[in-house]
Short mmCIF file of C-alpha atoms and ligand atoms in Angstrom, two decimals:
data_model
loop_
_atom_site.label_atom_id
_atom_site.label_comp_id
_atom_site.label_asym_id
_atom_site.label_seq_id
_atom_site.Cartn_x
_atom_site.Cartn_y
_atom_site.Cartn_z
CA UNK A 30 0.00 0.00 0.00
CA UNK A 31 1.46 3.35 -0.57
CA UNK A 32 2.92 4.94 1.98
CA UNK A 33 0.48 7.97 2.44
CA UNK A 34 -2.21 5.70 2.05
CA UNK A 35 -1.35 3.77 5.26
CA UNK A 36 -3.09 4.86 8.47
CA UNK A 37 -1.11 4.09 11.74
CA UNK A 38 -2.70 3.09 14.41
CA UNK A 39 -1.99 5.46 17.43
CA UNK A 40 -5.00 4.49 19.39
CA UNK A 41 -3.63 2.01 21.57
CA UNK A 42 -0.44 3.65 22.24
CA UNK A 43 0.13 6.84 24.26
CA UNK A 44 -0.29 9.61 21.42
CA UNK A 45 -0.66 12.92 23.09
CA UNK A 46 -3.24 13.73 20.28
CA UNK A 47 -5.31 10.81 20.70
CA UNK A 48 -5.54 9.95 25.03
CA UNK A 49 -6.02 13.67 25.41
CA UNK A 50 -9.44 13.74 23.38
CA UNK A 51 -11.41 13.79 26.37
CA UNK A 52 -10.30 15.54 28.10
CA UNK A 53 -10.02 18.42 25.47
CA UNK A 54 -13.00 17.73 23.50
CA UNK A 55 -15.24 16.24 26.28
CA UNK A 56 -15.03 13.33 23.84
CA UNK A 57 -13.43 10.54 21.89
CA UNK A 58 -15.53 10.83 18.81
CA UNK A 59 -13.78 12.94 17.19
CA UNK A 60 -10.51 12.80 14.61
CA UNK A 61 -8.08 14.31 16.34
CA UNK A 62 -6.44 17.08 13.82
CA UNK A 63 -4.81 19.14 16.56
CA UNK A 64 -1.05 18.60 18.23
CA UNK A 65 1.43 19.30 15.61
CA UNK A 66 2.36 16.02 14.83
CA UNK A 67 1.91 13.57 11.83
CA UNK A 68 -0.46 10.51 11.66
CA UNK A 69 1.93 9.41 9.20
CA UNK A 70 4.49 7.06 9.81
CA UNK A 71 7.96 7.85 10.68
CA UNK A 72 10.59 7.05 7.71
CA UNK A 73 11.87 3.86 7.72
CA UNK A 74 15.28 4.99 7.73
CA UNK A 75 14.60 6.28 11.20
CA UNK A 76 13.16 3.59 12.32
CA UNK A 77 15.52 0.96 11.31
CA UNK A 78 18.32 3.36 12.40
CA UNK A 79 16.58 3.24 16.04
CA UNK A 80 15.96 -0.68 16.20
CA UNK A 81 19.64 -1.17 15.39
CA UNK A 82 20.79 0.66 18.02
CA UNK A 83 17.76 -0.68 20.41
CA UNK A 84 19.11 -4.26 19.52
CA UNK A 85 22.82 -3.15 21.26
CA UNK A 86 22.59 -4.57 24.70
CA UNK A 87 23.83 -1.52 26.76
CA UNK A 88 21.94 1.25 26.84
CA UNK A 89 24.35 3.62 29.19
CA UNK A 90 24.98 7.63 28.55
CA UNK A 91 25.95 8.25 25.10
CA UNK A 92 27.39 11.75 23.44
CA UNK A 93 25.57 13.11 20.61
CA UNK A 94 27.86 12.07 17.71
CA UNK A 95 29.76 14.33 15.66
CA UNK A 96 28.47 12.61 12.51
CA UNK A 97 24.67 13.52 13.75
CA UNK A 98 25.83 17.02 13.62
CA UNK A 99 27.94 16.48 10.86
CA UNK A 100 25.00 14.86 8.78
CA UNK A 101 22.03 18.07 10.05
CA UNK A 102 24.87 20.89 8.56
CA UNK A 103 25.15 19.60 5.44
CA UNK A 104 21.24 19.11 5.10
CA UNK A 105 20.74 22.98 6.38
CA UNK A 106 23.51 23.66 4.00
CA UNK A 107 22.17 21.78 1.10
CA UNK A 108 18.25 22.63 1.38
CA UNK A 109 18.72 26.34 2.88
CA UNK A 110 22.10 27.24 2.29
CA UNK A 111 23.01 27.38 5.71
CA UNK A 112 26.12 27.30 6.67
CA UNK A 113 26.75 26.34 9.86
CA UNK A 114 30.31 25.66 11.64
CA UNK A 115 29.89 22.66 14.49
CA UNK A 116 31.05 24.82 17.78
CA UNK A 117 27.98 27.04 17.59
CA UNK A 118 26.01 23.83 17.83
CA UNK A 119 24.02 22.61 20.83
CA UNK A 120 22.06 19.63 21.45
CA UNK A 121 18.14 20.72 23.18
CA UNK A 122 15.71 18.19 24.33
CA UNK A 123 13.36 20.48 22.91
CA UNK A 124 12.63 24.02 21.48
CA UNK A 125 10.39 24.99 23.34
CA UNK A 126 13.27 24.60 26.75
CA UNK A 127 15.92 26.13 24.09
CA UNK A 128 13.31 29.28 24.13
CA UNK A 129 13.60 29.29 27.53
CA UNK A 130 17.05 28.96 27.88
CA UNK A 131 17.41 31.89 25.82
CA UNK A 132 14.71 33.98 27.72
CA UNK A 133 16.90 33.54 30.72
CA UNK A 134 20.50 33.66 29.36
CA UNK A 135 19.80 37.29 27.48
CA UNK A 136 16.74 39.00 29.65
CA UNK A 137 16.89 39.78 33.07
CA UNK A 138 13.51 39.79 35.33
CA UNK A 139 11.38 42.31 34.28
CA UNK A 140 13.08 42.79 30.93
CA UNK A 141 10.72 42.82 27.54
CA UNK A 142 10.39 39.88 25.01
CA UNK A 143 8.41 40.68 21.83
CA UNK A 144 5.93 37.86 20.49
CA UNK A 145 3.87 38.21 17.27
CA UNK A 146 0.72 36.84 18.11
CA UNK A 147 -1.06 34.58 16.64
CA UNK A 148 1.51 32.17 17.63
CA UNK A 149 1.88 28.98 19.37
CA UNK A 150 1.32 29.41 22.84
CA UNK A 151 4.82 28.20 24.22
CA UNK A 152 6.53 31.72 22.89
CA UNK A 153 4.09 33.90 25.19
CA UNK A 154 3.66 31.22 28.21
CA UNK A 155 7.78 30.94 28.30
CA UNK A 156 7.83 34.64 28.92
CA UNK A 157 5.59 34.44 31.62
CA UNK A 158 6.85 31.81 33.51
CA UNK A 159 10.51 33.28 33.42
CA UNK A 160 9.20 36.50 35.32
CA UNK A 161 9.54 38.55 31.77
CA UNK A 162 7.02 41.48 30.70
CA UNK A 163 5.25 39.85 27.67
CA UNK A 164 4.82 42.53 24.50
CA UNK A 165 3.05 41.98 21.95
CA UNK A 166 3.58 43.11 18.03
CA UNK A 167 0.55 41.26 16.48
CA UNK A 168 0.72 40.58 12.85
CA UNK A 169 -1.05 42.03 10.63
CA UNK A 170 -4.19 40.54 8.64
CA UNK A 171 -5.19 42.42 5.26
CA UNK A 172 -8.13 41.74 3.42
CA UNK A 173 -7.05 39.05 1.38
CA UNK A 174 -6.19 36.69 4.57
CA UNK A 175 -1.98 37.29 4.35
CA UNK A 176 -0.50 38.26 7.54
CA UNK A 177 2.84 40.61 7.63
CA UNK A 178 5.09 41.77 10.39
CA UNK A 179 3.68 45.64 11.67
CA UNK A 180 7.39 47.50 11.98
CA UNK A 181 5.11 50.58 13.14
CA UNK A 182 3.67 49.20 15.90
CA UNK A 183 6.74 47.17 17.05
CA UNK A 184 8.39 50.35 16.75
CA UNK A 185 6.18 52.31 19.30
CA UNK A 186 6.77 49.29 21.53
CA UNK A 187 10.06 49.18 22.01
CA UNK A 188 11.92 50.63 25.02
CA UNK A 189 15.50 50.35 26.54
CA UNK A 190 14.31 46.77 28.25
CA UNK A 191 13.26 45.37 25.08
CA UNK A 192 15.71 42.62 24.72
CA UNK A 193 14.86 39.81 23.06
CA UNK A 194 12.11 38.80 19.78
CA UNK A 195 11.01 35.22 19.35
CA UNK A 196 10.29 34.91 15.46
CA UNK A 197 8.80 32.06 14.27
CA UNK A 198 9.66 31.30 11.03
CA UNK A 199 8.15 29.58 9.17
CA UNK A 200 5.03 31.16 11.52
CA UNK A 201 2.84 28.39 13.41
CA UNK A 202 -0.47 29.01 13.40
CA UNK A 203 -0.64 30.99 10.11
CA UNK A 204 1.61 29.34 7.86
CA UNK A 205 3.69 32.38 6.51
CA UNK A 206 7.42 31.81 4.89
CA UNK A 207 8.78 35.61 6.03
CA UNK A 208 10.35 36.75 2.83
CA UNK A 209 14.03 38.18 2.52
CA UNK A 210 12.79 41.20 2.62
CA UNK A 211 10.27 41.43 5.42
CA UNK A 212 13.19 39.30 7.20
CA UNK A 213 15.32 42.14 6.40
CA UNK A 214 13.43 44.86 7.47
CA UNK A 215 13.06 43.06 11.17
CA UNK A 216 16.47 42.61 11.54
CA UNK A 217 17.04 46.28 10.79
CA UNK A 218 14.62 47.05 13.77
CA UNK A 219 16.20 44.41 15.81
CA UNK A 220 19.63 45.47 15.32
CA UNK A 221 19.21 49.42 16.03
CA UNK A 222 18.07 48.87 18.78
CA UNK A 223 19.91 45.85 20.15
CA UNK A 224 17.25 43.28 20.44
CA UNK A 225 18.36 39.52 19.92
CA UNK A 226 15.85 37.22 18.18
CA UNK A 227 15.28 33.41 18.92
CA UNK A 228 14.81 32.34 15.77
CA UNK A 229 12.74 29.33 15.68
CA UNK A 230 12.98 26.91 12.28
CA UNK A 231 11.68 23.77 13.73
CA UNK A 232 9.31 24.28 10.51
CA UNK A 233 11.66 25.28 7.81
CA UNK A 234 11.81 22.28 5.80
CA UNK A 235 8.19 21.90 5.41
CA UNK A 236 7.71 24.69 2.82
CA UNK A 237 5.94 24.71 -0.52
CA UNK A 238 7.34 25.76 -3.81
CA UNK A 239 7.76 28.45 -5.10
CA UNK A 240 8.48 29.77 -1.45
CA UNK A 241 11.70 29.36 0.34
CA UNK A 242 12.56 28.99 3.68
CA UNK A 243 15.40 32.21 4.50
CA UNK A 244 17.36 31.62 7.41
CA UNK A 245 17.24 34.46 9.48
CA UNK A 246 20.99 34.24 10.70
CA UNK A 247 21.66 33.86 6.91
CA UNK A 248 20.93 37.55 6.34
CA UNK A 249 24.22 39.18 7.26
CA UNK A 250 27.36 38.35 9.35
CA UNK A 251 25.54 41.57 11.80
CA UNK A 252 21.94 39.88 11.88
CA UNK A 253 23.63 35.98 12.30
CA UNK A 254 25.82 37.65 15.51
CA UNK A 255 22.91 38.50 17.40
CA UNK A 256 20.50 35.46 16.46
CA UNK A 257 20.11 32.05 18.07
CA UNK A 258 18.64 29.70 15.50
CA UNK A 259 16.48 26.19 16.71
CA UNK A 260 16.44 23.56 14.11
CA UNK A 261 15.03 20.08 14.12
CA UNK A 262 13.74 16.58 12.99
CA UNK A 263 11.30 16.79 14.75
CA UNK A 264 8.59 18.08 12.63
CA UNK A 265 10.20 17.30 9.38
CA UNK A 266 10.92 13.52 9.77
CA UNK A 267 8.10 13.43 12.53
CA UNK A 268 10.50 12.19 15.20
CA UNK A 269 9.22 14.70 18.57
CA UNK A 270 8.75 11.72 20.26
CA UNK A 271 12.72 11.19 20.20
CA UNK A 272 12.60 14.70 21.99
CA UNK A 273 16.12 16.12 19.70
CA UNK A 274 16.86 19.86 17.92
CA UNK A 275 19.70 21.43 18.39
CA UNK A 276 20.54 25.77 18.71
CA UNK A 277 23.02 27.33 16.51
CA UNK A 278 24.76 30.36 18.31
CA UNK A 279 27.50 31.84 16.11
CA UNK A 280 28.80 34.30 18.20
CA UNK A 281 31.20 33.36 21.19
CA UNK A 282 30.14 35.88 23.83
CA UNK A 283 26.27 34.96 23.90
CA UNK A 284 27.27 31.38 23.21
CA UNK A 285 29.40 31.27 26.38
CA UNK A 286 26.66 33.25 28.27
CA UNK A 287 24.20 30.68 26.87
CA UNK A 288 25.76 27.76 27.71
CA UNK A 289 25.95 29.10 31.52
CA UNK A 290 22.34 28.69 31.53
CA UNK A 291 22.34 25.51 29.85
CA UNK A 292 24.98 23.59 31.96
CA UNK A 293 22.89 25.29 34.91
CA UNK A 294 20.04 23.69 33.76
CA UNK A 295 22.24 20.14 33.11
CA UNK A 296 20.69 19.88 29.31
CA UNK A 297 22.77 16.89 28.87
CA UNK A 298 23.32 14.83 25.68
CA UNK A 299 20.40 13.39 24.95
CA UNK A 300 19.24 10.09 24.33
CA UNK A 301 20.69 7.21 22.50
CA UNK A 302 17.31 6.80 20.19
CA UNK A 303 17.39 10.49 19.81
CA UNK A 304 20.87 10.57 18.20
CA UNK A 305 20.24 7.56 16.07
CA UNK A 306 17.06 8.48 14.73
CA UNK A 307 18.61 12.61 13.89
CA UNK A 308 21.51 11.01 12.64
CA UNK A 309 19.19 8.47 10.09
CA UNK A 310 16.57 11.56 9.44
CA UNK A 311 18.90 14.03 7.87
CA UNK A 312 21.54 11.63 6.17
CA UNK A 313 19.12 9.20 4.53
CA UNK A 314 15.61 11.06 5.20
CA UNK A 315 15.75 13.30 2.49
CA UNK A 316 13.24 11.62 -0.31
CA UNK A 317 10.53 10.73 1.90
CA UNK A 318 10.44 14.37 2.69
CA UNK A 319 10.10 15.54 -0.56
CA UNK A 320 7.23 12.41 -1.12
CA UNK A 321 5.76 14.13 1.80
CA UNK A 322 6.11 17.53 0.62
CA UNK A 323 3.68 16.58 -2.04
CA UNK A 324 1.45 14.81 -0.38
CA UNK A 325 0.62 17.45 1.90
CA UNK A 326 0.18 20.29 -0.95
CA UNK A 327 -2.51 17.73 -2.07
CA UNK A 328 -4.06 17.64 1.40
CA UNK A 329 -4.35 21.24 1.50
CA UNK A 330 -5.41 21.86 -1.95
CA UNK A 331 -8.30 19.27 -1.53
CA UNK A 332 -9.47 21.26 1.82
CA UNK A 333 -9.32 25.03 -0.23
CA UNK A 334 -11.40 23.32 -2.71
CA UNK A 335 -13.70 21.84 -0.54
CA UNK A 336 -14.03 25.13 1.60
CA UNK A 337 -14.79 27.16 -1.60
CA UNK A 338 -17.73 25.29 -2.19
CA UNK A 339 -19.17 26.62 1.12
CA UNK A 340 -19.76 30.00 2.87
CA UNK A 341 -18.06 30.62 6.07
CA UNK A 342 -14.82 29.46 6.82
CA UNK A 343 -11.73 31.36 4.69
CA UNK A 344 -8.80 29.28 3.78
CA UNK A 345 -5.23 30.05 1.48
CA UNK A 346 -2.99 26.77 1.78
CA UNK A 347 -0.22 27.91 3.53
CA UNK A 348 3.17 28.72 2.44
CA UNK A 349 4.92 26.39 4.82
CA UNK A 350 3.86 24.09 8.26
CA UNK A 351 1.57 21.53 7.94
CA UNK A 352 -1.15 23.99 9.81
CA UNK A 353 -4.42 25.22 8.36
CA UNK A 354 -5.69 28.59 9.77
CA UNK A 355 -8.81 28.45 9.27
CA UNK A 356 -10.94 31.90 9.19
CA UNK A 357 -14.35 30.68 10.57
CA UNK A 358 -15.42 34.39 11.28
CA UNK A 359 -18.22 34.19 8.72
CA UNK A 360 -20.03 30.84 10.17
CA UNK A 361 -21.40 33.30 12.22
CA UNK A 362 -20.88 31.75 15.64
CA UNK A 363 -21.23 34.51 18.75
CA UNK A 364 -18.41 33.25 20.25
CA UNK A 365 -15.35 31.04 20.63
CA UNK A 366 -16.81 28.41 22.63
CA UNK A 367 -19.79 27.86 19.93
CA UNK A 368 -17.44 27.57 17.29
CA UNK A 369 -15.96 24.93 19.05
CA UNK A 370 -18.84 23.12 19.88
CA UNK A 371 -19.97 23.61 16.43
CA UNK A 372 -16.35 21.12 14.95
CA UNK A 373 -16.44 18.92 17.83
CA UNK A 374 -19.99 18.44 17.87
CA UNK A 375 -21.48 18.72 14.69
CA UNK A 376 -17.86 18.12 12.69
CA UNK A 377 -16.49 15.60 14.94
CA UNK A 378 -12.84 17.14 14.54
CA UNK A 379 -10.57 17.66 17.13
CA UNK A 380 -9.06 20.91 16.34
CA UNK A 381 -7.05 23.59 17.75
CA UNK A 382 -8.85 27.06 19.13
CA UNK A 383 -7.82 29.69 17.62
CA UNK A 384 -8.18 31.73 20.40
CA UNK A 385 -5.39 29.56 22.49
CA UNK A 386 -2.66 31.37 19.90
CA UNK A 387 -3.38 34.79 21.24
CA UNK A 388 -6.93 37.09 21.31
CA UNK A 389 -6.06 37.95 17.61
CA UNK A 390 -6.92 33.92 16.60
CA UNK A 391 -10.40 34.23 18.15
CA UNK A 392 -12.95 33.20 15.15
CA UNK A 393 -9.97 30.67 13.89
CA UNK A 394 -9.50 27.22 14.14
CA UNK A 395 -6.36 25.52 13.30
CA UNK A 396 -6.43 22.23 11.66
CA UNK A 397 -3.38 19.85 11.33
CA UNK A 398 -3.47 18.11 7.86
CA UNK A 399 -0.53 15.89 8.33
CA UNK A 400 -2.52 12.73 8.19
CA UNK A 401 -3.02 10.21 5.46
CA UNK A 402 -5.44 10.01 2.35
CA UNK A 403 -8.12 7.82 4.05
CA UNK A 404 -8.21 10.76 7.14
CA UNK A 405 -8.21 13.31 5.10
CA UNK A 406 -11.45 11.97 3.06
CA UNK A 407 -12.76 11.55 6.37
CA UNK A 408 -12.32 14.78 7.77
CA UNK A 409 -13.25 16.04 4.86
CA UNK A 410 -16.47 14.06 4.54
CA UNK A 411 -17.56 15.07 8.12
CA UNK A 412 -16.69 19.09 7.71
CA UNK A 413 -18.52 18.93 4.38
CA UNK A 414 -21.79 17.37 6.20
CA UNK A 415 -21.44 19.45 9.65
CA UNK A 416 -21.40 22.76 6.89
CA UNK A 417 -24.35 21.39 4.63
CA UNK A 418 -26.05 20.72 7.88
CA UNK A 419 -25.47 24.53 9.54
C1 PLP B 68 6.98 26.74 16.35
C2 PLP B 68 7.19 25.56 17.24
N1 PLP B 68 8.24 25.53 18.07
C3 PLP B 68 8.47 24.49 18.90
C4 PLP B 68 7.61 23.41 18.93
C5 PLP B 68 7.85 22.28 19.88
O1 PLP B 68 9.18 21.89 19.84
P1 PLP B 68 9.72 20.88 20.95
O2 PLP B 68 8.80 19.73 20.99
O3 PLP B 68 11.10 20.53 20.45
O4 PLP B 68 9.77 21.64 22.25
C6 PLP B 68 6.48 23.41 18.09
C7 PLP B 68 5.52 22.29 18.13
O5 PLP B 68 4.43 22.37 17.65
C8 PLP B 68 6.29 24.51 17.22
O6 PLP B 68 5.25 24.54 16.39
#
């Protein structure tokens, strides 16, 4: 059977995004379409990679190996032209502690960190917790749906404790690839006025032609000296579940006062199925991700089309992720709670609020359309009937 044909069964392990439908949704019945994972099985090259080193017999503390790193340079270098030199490399569990890591290695308490909401809840709730002031620079929706960075308003925002930007490129929930240009125009800000940006990629190979992933610290040898880059498997290859990225710091003074932080926090090495599985994922992944690539253009082109048939929810496939932000403003629901109600109910999808990215996502749902044919046709089958139904 083809691969993206095959539907994994992850309901009798522990997948996050199937034992936590109840207590989410109030409910089982419903596909979950939420976490951003894939319902699409790992590539084999991972997997084999993993077994082989599951069948040593000693499974004691292990380094991360030079060829892992070795083998994720030359795949930033060949699909991004990134060039990255091996001492500005770290290992990270995950992003999400790398953001956090940087929150406390470059701010002080009290200090500002800019978000640009909508955005994945992490980069606001790491602020918070670290005793930061949260500011946000919202994007900017026009008419036709695209979002853009507002340089005004983050302008008027910043003061002399504005320290650090989280970007998210390519942006979870609204599935922007920043341009060179809008990229370079940020920077500009950033760098007048001293503020470092956490650059997080963990999306960056799952782009669609014709746009291209930029690296921020690829814009100049200024812009890469104040940036700390996260890159990943783990949504590419759809490895999270080996918990592995790593953070690229180029320059030695913040990578010295980052790794204080980190060997405070005892980050470690990581995990022998971790360093396998990266290792296998960026040497030998590289096909299956461009198989994958097109299969989930096709996934998103088959939910436009179905969505232009109907009033109510506004959709553009999006320019990288695997995330659909979905504009339900014109179903007319009163508030965020009956939209809700109206997928898990009435669509029986499992979907993520908009509202949870920020007050700007209220009226939008995001829907996770990494998942194989047969799901798709499903989901598809049950939003078409919940809208004919409405
Ligand atoms: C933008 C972004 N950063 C980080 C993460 C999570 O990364 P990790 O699991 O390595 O903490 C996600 C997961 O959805 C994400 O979308």
């Amino acid at each position: 059977m083809p691969l993206f044909d095959r539907v994994p069964d992850r309901h009798t392990g522990n997948a996050e995004k199937y034992i936590l439908r109840k207590k989410l949704f109030g409910t089982e019945d419903v596909l979950p379409m939420w976490v951003a994972d894939m319902d699409i099985e790992t590539p084999e090259c991972v997997r084999d990679a993993v077994l082989r080193r599951a069948a040593q017999p000693v499974y004691g503390y292990e380094e991360m190996p030079e060829s892992a790193f070795e083998a994720q340079m030359a795949c930033m270098k060949k699909r991004h032209g990134l060039t990255l030199q091996r001492e500005w490399l770290r290992y990270s569990h995950s992003v999400v502690a790398s953001i956090s890591t940087a929150i406390m290695a470059f701010t002080a308490p009290g200090d500002e960190v800019i978000v640009q909401p909508p955005i994945y809840p992490p980069f606001m709730k790491q602020v918070v917790h670290n005793n930061r002031t949260l500011v946000t620079n919202p994007l900017q929706r026009d008419g036709d749906g695209d979002y853009r960075f507002d340089l005004d308003d983050l302008k008027s925002k910043i003061t002399p404790r504005t320290k650090l930007l989280l970007l998210c490129s390519p942006h979870n929930p609204v599935g922007r690839v920043w341009t060179r240009g809008e990229l370079e125009a940020l920077a500009a800000l950033c760098l007048e006025h001293g503020i470092r940006v956490f650059a997080d990629e963990i999306h960056s190979d799952l782009v669609y032609a014709p746009h291209r992933h930029v690296p921020f610290a690829s814009l100049s040898d200024e812009v890469r000296d104040s940036t700390v880059t996260a890159v990943g498997p783990g949504k590419t290859f759809n490895v999270a579940g080996l918990a592995i990225s790593t953070v690229a710091i180029a320059d030695e003074a913040m990578r010295v006062r980052f790794d204080e932080v980190y060997e405070a926090i005892h980050f470690a090495q990581g995990m022998i199925f971790g360093h396998a599985g990266f290792e296998a994922a960026y040497r030998e992944g590289e096909a299956w991700l461009d198989a994958l690539l097109v299969h989930l253009a096709k996934n998103a082109e088959t939910l436009e089309s179905l969505l232009q048939r109907y009033d109510g929810i506004d959709f553009h496939p999006p320019e990288g992720t695997y995330l659909a932000w979905l504009d339900c403003r014109g179903l007319g629901f009163e508030s965020d709670r009956e939209l809700r109600r109206f997928f898990v109910q009435k669509a029986k999808l499992g979907l993520s609020p908009g509202i949870s990215f920020g007050r700007e996502g209220s009226g939008f749902m995001r829907l996770n359309f990494a998942v194989p044919t047969p799901v798709m046709d499903e989901a598809l089958a049950r939003l078409e009937k919940a809208l004919v139904n409405l």
